[in-house]
Coordinates of C-alpha atoms in Angstrom, one line a residue:
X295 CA 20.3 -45.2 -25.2
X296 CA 17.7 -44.3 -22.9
X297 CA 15.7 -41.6 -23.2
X298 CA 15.9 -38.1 -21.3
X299 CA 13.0 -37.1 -19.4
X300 CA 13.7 -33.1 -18.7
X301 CA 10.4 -32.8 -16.5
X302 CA 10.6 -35.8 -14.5
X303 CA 14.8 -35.0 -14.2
X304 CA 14.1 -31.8 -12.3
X305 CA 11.3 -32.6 -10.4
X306 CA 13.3 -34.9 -8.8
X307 CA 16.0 -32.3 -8.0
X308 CA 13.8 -29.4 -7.2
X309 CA 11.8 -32.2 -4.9
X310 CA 15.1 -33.2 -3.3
X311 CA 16.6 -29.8 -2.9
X312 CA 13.3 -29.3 -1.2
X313 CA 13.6 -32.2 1.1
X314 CA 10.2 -33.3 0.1
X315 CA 11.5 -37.3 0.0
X316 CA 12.3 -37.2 3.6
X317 CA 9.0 -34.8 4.3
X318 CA 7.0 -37.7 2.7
X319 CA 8.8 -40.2 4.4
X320 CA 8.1 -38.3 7.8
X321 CA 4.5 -37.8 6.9
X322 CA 4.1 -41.8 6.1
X323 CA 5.6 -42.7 8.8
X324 CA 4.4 -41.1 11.5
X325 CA 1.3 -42.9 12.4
X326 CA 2.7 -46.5 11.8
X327 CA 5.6 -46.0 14.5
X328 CA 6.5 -45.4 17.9
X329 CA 8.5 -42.2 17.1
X330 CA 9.6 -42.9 20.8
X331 CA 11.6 -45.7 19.9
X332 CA 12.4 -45.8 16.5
X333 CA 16.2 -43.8 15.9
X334 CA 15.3 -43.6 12.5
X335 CA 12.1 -41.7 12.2
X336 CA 13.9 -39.8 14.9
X337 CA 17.3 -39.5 13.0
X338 CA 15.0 -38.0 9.6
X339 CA 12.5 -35.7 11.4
X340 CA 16.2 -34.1 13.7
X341 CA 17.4 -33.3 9.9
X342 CA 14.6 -32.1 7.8
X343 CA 14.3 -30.3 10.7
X344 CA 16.9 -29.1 11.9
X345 CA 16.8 -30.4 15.2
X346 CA 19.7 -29.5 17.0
X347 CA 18.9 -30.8 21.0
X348 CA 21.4 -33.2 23.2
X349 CA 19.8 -36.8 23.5
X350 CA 18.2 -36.4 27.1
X351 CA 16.2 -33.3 25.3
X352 CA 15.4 -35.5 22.2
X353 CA 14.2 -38.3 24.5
X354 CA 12.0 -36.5 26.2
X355 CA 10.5 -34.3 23.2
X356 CA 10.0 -37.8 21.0
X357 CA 7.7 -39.0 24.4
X358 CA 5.6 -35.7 24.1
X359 CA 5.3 -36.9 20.8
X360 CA 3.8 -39.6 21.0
X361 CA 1.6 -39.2 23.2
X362 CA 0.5 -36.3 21.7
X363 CA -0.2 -38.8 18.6
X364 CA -3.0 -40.4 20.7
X365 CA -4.6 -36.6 20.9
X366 CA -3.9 -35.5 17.5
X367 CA -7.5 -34.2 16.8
X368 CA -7.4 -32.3 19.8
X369 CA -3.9 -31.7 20.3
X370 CA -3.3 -28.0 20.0
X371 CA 0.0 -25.2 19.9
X372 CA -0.4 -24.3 23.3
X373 CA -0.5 -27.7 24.7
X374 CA 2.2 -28.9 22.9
X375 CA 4.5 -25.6 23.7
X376 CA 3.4 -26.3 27.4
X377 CA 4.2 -29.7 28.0
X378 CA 8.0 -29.0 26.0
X379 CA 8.4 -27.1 28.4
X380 CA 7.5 -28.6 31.8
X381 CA 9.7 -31.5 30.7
X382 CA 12.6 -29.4 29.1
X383 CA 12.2 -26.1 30.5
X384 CA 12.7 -25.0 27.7
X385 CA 10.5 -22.6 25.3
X386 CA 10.3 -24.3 21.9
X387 CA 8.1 -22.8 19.7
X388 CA 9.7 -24.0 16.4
X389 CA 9.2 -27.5 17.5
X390 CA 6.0 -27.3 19.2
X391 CA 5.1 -26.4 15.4
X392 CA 6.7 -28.7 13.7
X393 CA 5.7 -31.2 15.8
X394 CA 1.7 -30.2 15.8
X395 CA 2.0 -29.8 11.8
X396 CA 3.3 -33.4 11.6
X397 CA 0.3 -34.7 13.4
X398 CA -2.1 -31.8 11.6
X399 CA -0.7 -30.9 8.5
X400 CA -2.8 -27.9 8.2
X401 CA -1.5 -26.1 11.0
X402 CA 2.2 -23.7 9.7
X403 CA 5.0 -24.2 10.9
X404 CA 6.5 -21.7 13.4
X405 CA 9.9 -21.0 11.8
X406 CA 12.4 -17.6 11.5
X407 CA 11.4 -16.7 7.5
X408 CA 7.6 -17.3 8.2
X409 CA 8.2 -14.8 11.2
X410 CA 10.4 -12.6 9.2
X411 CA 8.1 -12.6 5.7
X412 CA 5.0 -12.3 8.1
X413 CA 7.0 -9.4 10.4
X414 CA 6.2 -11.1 13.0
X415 CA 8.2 -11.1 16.4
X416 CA 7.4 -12.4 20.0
X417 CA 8.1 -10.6 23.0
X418 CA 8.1 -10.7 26.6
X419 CA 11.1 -10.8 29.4
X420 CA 9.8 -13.3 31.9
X421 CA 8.9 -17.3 30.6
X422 CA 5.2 -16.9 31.2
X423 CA 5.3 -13.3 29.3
X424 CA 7.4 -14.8 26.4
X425 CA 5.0 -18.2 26.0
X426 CA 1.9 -16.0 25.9
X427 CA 3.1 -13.7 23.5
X428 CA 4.5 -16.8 21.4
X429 CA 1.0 -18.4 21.8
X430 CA -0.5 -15.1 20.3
X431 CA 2.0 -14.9 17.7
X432 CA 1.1 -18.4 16.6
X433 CA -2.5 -17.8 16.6
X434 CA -1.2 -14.6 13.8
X435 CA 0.6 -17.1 11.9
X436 CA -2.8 -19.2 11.2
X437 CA -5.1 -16.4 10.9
X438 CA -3.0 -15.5 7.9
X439 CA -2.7 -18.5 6.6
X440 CA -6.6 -18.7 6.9
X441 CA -6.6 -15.8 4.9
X442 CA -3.8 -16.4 2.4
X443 CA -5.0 -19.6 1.6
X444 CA -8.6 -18.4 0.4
X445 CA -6.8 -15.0 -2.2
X446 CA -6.9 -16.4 -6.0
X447 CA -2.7 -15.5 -5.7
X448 CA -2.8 -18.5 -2.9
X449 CA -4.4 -21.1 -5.1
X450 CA -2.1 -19.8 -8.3
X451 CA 0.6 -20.5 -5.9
X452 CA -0.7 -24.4 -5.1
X453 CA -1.5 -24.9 -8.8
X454 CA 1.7 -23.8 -9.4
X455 CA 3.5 -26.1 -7.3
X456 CA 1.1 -29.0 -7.8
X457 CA 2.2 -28.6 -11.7
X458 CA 6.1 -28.6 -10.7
X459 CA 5.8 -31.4 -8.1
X460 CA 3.1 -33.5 -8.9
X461 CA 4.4 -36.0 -6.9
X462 CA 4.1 -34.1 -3.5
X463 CA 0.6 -32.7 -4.8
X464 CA -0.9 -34.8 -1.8
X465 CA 1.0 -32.2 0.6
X466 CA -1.2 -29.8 2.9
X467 CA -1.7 -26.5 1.0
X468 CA -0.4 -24.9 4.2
X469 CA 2.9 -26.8 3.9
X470 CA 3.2 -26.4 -0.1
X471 CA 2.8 -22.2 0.5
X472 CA 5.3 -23.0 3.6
X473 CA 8.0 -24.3 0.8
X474 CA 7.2 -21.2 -0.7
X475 CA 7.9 -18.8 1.9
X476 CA 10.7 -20.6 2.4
X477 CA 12.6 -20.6 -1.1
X478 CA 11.6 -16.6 -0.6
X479 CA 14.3 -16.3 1.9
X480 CA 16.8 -18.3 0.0

């Protein structure tokens, strides 16, 4: 009879209730395909993050993509937000993020309990008052971060999880105080 590992047992489930197996797989995949072409990547990125857009929209945010893969070091929110939108017309700011913090993953995630824990909100009626304001609201989002990440309850926080997940220690510590936030609102 084999033996019963307790730590490694629920590490794996916390890790998969998590979704970190198809976060890593995103993260190590990323640079070594044409997320363009390949359904799969696409298929795995559209459910760990809850991508919910009709192919022509998918098509044409998986080409930003890419490209923007090219510009990584210099690819930025704003640029990314912008360019979903001239080919969308549509104001994405949850995907601009995801997308920027799969090709940096230092940069947060734009998402509704980040917004809510941080009481954050965008405003504006028109497109170009709302994308401003979003852009702002963004640049909040890191500046805490920036912040956060430096307090001794921060780095508590990453120890923390590095000791529950050591397999995921090689995550960003802006994505491992993401989980976080997120399990917060659960």
């Amino acid at each position: 009879m084999e033996a019963i590992d307790a730590k490694q047992v629920l590490e794996k489930v916390m890790a998969e209730s998590l979704g970190l197996p198809e976060y890593e797989y995103i993260m190590k995949t990323i640079c070594q395909t044409d997320v363009s072409k390949n359904m799969d990547f696409q298929r795995r990125f559209n459910h760990f993050y809850k991508v919910r857009r009709n192919q022509d929209w998918c098509k044409k945010y998986y080409k930003i993509f890419e490209r923007s893969k090219a510009e990584k070091d210099e690819v930025t929110f704003e640029n990314i937000l912008c360019n979903i939108y001239v080919f969308t017309d549509k104001t994405e700011a949850s995907f601009a993020s995801k997308m920027l913090a799969t090709l940096n993953p230092d940069k947060p995630i734009w998402d509704s309990r980040v917004l809510s824990f941080l009481g954050l909100k965008p405003t504006g009626k028109s497109d170009s008052d709302r994308q401003d304001s979003i852009i702002e609201v963004y640049g909040k989002i890191e500046n805490w971060y920036k912040k956060y990440l430096n307090t001794s309850e921060a780095k508590a926080n990453i120890r923390i999880f590095n000791e529950m997940l050591p397999c995921y220690s090689w995550s960003s510590d802006v994505k491992k105080i993401d989980y976080i936030i997120w399990g917060l609102a659960t």
